[in-house]
mmCIF file of C-alpha atoms in Angstrom:
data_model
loop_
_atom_site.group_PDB
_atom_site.id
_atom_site.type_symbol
_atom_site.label_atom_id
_atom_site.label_comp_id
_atom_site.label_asym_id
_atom_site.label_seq_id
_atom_site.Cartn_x
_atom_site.Cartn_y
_atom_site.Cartn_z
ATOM 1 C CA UNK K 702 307.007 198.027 16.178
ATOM 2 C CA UNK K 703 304.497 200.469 18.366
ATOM 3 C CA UNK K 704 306.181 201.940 21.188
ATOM 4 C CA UNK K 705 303.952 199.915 23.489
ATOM 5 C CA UNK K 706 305.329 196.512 21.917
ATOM 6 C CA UNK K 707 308.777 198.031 22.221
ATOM 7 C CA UNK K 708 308.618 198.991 26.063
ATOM 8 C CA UNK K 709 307.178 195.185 26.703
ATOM 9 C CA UNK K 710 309.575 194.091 24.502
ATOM 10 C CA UNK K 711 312.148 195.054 27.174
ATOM 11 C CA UNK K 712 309.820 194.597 30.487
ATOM 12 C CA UNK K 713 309.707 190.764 29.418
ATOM 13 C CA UNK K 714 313.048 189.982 28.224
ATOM 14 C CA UNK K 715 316.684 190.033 30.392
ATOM 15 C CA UNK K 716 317.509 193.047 32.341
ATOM 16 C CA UNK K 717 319.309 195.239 30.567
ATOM 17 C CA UNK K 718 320.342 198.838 29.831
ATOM 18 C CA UNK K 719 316.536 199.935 29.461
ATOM 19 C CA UNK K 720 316.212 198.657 33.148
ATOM 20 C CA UNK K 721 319.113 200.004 34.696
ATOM 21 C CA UNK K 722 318.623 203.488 33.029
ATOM 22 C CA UNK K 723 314.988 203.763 34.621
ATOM 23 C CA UNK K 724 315.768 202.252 38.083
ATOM 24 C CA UNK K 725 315.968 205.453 39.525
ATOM 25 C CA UNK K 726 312.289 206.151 38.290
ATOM 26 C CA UNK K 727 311.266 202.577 39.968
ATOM 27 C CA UNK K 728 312.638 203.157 43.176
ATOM 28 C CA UNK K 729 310.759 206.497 43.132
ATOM 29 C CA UNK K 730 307.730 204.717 42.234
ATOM 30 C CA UNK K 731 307.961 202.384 44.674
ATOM 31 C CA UNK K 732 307.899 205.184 46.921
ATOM 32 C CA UNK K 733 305.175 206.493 46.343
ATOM 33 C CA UNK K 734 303.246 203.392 45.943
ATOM 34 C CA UNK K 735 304.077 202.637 49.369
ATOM 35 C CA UNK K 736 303.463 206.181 50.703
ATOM 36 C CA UNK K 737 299.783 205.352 48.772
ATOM 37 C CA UNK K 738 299.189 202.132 50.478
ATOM 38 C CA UNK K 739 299.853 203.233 53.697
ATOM 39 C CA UNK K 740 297.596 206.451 53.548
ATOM 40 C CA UNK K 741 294.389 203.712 51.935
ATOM 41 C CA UNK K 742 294.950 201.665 54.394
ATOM 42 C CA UNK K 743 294.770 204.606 57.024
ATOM 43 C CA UNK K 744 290.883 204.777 55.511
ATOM 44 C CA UNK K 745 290.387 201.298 54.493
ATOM 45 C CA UNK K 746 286.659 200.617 54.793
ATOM 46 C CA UNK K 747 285.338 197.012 55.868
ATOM 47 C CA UNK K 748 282.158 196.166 54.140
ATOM 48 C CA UNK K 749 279.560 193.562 55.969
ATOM 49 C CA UNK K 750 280.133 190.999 53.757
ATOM 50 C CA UNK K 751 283.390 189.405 52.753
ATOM 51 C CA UNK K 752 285.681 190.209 49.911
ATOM 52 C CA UNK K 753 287.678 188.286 47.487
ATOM 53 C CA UNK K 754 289.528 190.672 45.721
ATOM 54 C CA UNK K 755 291.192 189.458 42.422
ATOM 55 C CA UNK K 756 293.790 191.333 40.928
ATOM 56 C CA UNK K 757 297.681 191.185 39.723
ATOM 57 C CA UNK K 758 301.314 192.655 40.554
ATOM 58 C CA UNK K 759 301.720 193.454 37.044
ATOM 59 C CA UNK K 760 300.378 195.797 33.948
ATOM 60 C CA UNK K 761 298.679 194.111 31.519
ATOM 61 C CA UNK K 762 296.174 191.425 30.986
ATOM 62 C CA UNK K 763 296.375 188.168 32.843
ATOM 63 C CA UNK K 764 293.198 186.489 32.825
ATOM 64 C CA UNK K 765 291.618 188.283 35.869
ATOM 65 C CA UNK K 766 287.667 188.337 34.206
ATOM 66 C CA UNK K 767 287.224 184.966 32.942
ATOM 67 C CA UNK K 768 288.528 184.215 36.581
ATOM 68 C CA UNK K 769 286.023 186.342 38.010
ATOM 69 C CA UNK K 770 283.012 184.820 36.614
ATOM 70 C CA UNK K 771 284.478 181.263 37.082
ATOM 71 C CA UNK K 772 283.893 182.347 40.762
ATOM 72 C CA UNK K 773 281.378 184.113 40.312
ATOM 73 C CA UNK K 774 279.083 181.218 38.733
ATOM 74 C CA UNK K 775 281.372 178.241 40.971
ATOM 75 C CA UNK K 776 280.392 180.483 44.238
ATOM 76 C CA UNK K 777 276.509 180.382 42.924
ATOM 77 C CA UNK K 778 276.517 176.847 42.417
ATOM 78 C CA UNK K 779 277.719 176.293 46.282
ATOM 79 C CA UNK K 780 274.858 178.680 47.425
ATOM 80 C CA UNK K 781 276.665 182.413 47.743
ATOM 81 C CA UNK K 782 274.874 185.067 46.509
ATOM 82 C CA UNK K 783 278.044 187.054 44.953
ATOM 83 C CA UNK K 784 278.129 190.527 43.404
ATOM 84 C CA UNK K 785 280.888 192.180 41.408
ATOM 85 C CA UNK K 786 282.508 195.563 41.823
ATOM 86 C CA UNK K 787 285.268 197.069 39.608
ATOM 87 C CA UNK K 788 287.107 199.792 38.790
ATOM 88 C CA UNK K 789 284.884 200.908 35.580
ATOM 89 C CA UNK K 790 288.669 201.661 33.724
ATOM 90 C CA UNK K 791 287.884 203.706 30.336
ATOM 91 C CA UNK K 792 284.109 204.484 31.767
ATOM 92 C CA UNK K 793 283.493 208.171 32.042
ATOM 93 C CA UNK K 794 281.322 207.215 35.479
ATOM 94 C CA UNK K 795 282.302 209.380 38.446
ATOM 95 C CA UNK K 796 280.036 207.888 41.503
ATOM 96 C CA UNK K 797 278.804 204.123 41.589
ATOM 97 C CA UNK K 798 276.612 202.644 39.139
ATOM 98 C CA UNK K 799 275.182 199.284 38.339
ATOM 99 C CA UNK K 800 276.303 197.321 35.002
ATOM 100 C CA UNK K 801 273.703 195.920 33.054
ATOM 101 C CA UNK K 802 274.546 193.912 29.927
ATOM 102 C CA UNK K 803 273.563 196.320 27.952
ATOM 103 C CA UNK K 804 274.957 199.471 29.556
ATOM 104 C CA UNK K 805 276.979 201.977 27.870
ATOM 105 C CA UNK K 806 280.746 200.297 28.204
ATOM 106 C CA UNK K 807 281.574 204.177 27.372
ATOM 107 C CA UNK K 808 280.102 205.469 30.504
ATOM 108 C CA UNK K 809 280.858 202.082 32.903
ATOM 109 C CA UNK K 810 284.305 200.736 30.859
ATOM 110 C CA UNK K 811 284.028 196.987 29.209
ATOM 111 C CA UNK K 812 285.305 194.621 31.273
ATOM 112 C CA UNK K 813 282.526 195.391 33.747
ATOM 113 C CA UNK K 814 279.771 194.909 30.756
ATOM 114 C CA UNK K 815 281.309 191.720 29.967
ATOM 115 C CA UNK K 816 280.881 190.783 33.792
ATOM 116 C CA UNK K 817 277.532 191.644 33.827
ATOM 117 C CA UNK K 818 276.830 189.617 30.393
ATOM 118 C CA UNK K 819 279.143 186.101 32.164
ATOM 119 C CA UNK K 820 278.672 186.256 35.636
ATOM 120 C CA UNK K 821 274.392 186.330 36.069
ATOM 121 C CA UNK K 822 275.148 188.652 39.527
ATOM 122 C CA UNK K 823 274.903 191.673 40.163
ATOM 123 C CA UNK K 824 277.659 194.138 39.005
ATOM 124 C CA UNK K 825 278.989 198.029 40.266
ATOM 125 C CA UNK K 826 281.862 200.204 38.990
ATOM 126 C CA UNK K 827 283.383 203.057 40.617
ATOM 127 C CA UNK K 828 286.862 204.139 41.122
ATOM 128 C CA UNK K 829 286.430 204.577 44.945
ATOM 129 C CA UNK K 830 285.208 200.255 44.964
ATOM 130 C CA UNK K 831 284.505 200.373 48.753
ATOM 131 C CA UNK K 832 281.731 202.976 47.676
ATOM 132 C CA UNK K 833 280.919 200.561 44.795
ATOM 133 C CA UNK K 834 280.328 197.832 47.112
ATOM 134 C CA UNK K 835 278.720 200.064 49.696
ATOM 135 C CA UNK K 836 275.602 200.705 46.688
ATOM 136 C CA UNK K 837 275.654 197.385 45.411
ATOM 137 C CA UNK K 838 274.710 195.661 49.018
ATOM 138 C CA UNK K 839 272.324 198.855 49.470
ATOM 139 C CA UNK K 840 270.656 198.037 45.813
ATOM 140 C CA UNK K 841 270.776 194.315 46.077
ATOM 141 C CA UNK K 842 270.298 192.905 49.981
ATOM 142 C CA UNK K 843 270.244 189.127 48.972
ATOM 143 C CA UNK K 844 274.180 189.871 48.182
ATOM 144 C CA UNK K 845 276.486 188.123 50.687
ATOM 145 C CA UNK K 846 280.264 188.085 49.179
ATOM 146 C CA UNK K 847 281.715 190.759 46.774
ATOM 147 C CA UNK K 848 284.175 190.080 44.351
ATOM 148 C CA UNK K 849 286.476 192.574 43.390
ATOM 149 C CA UNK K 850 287.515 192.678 39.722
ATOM 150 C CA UNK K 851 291.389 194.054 39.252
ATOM 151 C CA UNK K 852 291.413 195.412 42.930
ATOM 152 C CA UNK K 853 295.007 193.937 44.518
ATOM 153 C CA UNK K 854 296.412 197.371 44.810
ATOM 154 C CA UNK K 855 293.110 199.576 46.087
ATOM 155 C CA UNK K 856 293.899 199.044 49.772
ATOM 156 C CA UNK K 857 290.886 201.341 50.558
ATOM 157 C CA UNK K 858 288.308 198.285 50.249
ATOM 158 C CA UNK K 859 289.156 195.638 52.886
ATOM 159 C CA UNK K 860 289.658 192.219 52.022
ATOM 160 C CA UNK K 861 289.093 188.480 53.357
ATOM 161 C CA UNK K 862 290.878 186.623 50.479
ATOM 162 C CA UNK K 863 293.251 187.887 48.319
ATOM 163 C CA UNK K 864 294.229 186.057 44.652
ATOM 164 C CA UNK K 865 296.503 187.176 42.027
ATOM 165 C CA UNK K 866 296.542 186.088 38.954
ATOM 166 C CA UNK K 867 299.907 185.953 36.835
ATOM 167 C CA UNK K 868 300.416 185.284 33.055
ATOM 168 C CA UNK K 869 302.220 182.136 32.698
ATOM 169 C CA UNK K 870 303.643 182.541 29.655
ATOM 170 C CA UNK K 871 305.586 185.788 30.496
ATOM 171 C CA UNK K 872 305.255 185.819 34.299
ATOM 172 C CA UNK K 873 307.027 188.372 35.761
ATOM 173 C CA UNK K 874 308.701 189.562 33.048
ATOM 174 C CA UNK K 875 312.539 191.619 34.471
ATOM 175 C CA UNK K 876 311.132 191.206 37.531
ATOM 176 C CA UNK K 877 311.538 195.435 38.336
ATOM 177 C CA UNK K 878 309.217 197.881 39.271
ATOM 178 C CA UNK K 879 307.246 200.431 36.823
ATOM 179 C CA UNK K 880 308.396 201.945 34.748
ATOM 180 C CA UNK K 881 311.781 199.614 34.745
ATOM 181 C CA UNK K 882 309.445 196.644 34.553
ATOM 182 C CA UNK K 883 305.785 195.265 34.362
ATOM 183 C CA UNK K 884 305.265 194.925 38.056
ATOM 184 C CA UNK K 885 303.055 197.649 40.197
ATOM 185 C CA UNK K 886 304.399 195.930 43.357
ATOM 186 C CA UNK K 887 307.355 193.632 44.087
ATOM 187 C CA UNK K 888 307.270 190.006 43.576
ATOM 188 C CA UNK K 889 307.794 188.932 47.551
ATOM 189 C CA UNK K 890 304.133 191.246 47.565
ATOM 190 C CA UNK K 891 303.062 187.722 45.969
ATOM 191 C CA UNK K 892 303.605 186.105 49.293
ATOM 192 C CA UNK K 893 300.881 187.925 51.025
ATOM 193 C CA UNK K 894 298.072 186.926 49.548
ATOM 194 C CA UNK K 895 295.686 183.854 49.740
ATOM 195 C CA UNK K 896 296.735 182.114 46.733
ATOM 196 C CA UNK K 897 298.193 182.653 43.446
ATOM 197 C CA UNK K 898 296.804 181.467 39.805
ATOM 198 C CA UNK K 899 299.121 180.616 36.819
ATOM 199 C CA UNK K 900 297.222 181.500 33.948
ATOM 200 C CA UNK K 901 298.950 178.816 31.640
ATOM 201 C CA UNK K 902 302.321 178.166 32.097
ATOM 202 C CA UNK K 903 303.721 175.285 34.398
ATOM 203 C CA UNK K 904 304.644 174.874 37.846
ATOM 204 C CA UNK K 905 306.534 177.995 39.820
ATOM 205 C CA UNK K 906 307.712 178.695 43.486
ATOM 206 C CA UNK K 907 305.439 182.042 43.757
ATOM 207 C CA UNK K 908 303.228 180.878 46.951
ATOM 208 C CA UNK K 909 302.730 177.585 48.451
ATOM 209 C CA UNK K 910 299.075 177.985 47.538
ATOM 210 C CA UNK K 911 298.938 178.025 43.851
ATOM 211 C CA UNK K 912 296.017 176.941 41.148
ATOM 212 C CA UNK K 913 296.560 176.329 37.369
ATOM 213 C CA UNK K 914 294.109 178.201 34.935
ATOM 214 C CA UNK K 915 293.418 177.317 31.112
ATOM 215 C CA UNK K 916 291.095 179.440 29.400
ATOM 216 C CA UNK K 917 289.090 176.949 27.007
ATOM 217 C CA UNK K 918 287.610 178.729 23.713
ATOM 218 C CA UNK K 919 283.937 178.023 22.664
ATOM 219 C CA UNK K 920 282.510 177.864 19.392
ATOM 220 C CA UNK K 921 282.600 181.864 17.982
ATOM 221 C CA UNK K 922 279.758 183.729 17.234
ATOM 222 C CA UNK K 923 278.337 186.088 15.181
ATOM 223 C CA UNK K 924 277.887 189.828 16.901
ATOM 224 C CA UNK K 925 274.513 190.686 15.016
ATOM 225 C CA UNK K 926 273.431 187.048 15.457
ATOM 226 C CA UNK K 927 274.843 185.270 18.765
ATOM 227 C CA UNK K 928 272.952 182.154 17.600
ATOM 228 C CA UNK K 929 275.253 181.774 14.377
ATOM 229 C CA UNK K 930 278.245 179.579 15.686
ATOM 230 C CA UNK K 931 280.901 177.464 13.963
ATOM 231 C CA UNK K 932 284.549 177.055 14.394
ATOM 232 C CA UNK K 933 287.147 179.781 13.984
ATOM 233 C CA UNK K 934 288.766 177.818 10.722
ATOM 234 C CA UNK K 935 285.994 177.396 9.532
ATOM 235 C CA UNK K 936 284.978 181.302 8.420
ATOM 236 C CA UNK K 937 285.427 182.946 5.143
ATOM 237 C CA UNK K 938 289.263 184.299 4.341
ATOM 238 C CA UNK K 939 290.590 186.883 4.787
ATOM 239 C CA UNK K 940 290.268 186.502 8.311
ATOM 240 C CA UNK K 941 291.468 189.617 10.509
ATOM 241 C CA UNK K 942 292.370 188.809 14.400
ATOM 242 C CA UNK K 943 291.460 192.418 15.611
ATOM 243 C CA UNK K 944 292.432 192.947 19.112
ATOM 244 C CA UNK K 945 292.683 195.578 21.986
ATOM 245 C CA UNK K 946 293.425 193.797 25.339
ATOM 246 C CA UNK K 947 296.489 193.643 27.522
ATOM 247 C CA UNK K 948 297.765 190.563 25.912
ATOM 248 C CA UNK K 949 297.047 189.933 22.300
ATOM 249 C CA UNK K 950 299.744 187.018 21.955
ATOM 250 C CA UNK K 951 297.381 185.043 24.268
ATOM 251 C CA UNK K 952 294.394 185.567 22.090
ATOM 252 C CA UNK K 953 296.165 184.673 18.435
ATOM 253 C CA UNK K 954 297.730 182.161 20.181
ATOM 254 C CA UNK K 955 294.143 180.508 20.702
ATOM 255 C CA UNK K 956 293.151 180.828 17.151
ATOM 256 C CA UNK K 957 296.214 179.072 16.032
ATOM 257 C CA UNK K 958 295.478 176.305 18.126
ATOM 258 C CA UNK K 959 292.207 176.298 16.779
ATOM 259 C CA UNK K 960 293.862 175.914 13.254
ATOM 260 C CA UNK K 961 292.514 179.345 12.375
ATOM 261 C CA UNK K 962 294.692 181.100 9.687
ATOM 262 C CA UNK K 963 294.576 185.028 9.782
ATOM 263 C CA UNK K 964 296.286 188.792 9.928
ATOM 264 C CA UNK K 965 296.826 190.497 13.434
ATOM 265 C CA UNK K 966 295.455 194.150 14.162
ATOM 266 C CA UNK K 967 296.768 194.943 17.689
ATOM 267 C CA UNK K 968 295.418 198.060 19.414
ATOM 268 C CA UNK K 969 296.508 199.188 22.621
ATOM 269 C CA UNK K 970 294.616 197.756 25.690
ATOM 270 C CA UNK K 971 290.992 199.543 26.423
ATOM 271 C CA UNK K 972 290.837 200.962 22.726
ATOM 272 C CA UNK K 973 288.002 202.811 22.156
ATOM 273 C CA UNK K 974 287.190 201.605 18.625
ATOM 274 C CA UNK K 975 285.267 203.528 16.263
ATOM 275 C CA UNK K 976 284.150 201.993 13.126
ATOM 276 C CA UNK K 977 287.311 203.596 10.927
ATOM 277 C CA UNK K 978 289.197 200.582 12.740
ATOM 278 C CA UNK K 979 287.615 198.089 10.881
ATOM 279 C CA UNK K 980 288.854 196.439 7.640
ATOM 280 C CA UNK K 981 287.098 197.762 4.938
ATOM 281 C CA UNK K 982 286.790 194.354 3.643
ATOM 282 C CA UNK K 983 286.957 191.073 4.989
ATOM 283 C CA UNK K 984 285.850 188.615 8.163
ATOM 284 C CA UNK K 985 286.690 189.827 11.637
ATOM 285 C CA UNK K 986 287.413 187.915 14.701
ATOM 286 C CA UNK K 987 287.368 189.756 18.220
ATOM 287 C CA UNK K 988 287.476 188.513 21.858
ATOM 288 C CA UNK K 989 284.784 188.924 24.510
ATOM 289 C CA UNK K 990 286.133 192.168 25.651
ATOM 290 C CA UNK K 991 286.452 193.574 22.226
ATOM 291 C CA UNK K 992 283.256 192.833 21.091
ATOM 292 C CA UNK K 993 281.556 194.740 24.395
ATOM 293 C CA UNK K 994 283.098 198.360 22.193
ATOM 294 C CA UNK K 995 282.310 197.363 18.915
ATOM 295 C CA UNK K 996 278.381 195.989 19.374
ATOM 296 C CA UNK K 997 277.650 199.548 21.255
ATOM 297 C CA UNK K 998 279.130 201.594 18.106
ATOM 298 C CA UNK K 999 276.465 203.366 16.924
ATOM 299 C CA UNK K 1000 277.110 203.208 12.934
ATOM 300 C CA UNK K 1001 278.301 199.741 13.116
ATOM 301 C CA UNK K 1002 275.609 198.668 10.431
ATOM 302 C CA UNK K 1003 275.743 195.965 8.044
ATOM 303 C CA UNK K 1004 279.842 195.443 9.194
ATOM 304 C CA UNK K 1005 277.978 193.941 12.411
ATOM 305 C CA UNK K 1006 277.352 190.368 10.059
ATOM 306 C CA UNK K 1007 280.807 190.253 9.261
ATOM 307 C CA UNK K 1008 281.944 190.328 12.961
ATOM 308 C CA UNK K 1009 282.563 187.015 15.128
ATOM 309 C CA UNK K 1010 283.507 186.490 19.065
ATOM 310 C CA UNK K 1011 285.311 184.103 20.257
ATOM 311 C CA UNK K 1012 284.533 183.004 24.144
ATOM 312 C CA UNK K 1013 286.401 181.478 26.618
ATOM 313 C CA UNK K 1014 285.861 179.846 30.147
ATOM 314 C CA UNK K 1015 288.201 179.798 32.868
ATOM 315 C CA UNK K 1016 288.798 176.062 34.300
ATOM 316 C CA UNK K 1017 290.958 175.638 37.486
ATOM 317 C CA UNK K 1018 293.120 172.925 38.954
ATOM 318 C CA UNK K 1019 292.851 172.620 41.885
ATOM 319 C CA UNK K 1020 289.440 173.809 42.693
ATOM 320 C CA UNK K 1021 289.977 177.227 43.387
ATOM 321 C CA UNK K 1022 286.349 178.360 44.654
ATOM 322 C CA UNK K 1023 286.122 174.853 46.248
ATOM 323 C CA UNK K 1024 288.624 176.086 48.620
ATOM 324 C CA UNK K 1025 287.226 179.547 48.843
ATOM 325 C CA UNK K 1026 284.454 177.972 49.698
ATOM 326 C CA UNK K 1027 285.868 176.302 52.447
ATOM 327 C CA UNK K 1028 287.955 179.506 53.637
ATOM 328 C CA UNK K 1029 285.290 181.789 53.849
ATOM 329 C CA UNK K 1030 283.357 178.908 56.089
ATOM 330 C CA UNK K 1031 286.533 178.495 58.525
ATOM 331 C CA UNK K 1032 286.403 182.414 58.919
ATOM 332 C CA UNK K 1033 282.460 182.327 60.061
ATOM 333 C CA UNK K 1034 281.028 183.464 56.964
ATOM 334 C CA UNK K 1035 278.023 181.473 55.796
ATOM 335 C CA UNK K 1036 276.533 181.302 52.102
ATOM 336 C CA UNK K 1037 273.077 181.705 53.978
ATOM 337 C CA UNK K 1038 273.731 184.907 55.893
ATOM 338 C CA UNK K 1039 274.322 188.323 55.054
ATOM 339 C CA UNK K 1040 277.430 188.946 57.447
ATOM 340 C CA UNK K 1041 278.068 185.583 58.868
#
């Protein structure tokens, strides 16, 4: 077991030893998480359009991009003009810059390239994101709602809605504070914002507001070939899962449901794979994300046929961007105005 696996191991399970013996270090990072929010919020800048940040209390993936571009493309359909701003985590960037589908997810991270590939809007990184908004309304006028991709705790960028997302299936793991536990901020944080989404996972008491969110798999493709598609069980054994996102479980979890028999190979989240992490031999199946890092490799070759993605869609019950919809209306913003 990788030290990561053995840390989460603990983070999701009952509190015990591992816990108590780093309480100390969580109160002291609560802290200073505090003493940071206060001092963003001190120079929190208000952009003239509103913001729906999305974002977690925890480390780790929950399902915050396929969220994203579910409102994203909902908000489009309802006639907002929407643009994306995120962090840019792993991207070498240092001032803002717009996300093409086929920018460098070296230089801009890969979650925002996979944005820019889903969503159809436009899409900014930076690690200050009020200065990522700031050039994305410059660059792109039409724009008239940002959403802000993994943003909960950047208090600098102001906010109209708030949503966090939380993984069903392990929710809130010991429930204590880095490095005790998963979460950045404290559960009753939860309470705060606009509404909550349960990626999988039933019913819980976390806000009064809450939405249910299943991420539905498509047919995979091929990487060199997007318009080869089948089913996951159907492609030639051996069949390696390869994976490097917050949550693998989630992702073989899909396969299996897709009756898709194969190996794991778990990197840590972000990975920046190279093409030494490839089986030498064999069929590969990646996620979204994944597949962002390993198209842009440059000596990816021939391995590129051997390569298949498997999508996924966020669906929501209740309507979530029906009622953000609505909420942004009630507050005087209009889908047909650049600042309501």
């Amino acid at each position: 077991m990788s030290v990561q696996a053995w840390v989460e191991s603990r983070w999701y399970g009952r509190r015990g030893v591992f816990a108590a013996v780093l309480r100390p270090l969580a109160w002291l990072f609560a802290v200073l998480a505090l003493r940071r929010k206060r001092a963003q919020l001190r120079k929190a800048v208000r952009l003239p359009v509103p913001v729906v940040v999305v974002g977690n209390i925890s480390v780790g993936g929950t399902g915050k991009t396929p969220l994203t571009v579910y409102l994203a493309q909902s908000l489009l359909t309802r006639g907002w003009h929407p643009g994306i701003v995120s962090r840019g985590y792993g991207g070498s960037a240092t001032f803002p810059v717009s996300v093409r589908p086929d920018t460098d997810p070296g230089y801009v991270g890969d979650e925002p390239v996979l944005l820019a590939r889903a969503s159809s809007v436009p899409v900014f990184v930076c690690r200050d994101r009020a200065a990522a908004g700031r050039a994305l309304l410059a660059a792109h006028p039409d724009v008239n709602v940002i959403l802000c991709d993994d943003g909960l705790q950047h208090y600098r960028l102001a906010r109209d809605v708030e949503i966090a997302v939380i993984d069903g299936a392990r929710g809130l793991g010991n429930g204590c504070l880095l490095p005790a536990g998963p979460l950045r901020e404290p559960r009753v944080r939860l309470a705060a914002c606009s509404a909550v989404v349960v990626n999988g996972g039933g019913a819980t008491d976390w806000h009064a507001r809450q939405y249910a969110m299943t991420l539905q798999p498509g047919l995979c493709y091929r990487l060199d070939d997007p318009q080869q598609r089948c089913q996951p069980a159907s492609l030639p054994q051996p069949l390696i899962a390869l994976c490097g996102i917050g949550n693998p479980q989630r992702f073989f979890a899909t396969l299996e449901s897709l009756q898709a028999e194969f190996a794991e190979r778990v990197f840590p989240d972000h990975h920046a794979f190279a093409r030494a992490d490839l089986p030498a031999a064999g069929t590969v199946i990646v996620t979204e994300k994944d597949a962002v890092k390993l198209a842009a490799l440059p000596d990816l070759g021939a391995a590129g046929a051997r390569i298949w993605v498997l999508p996924v869609r966020a669906e929501l019950a209740p309507d979530l961007a029906a009622w953000c919809d609505a909420h942004l209306k009630e507050q005087g913003f209009l889908p047909s105005t650049r600042n309501g």
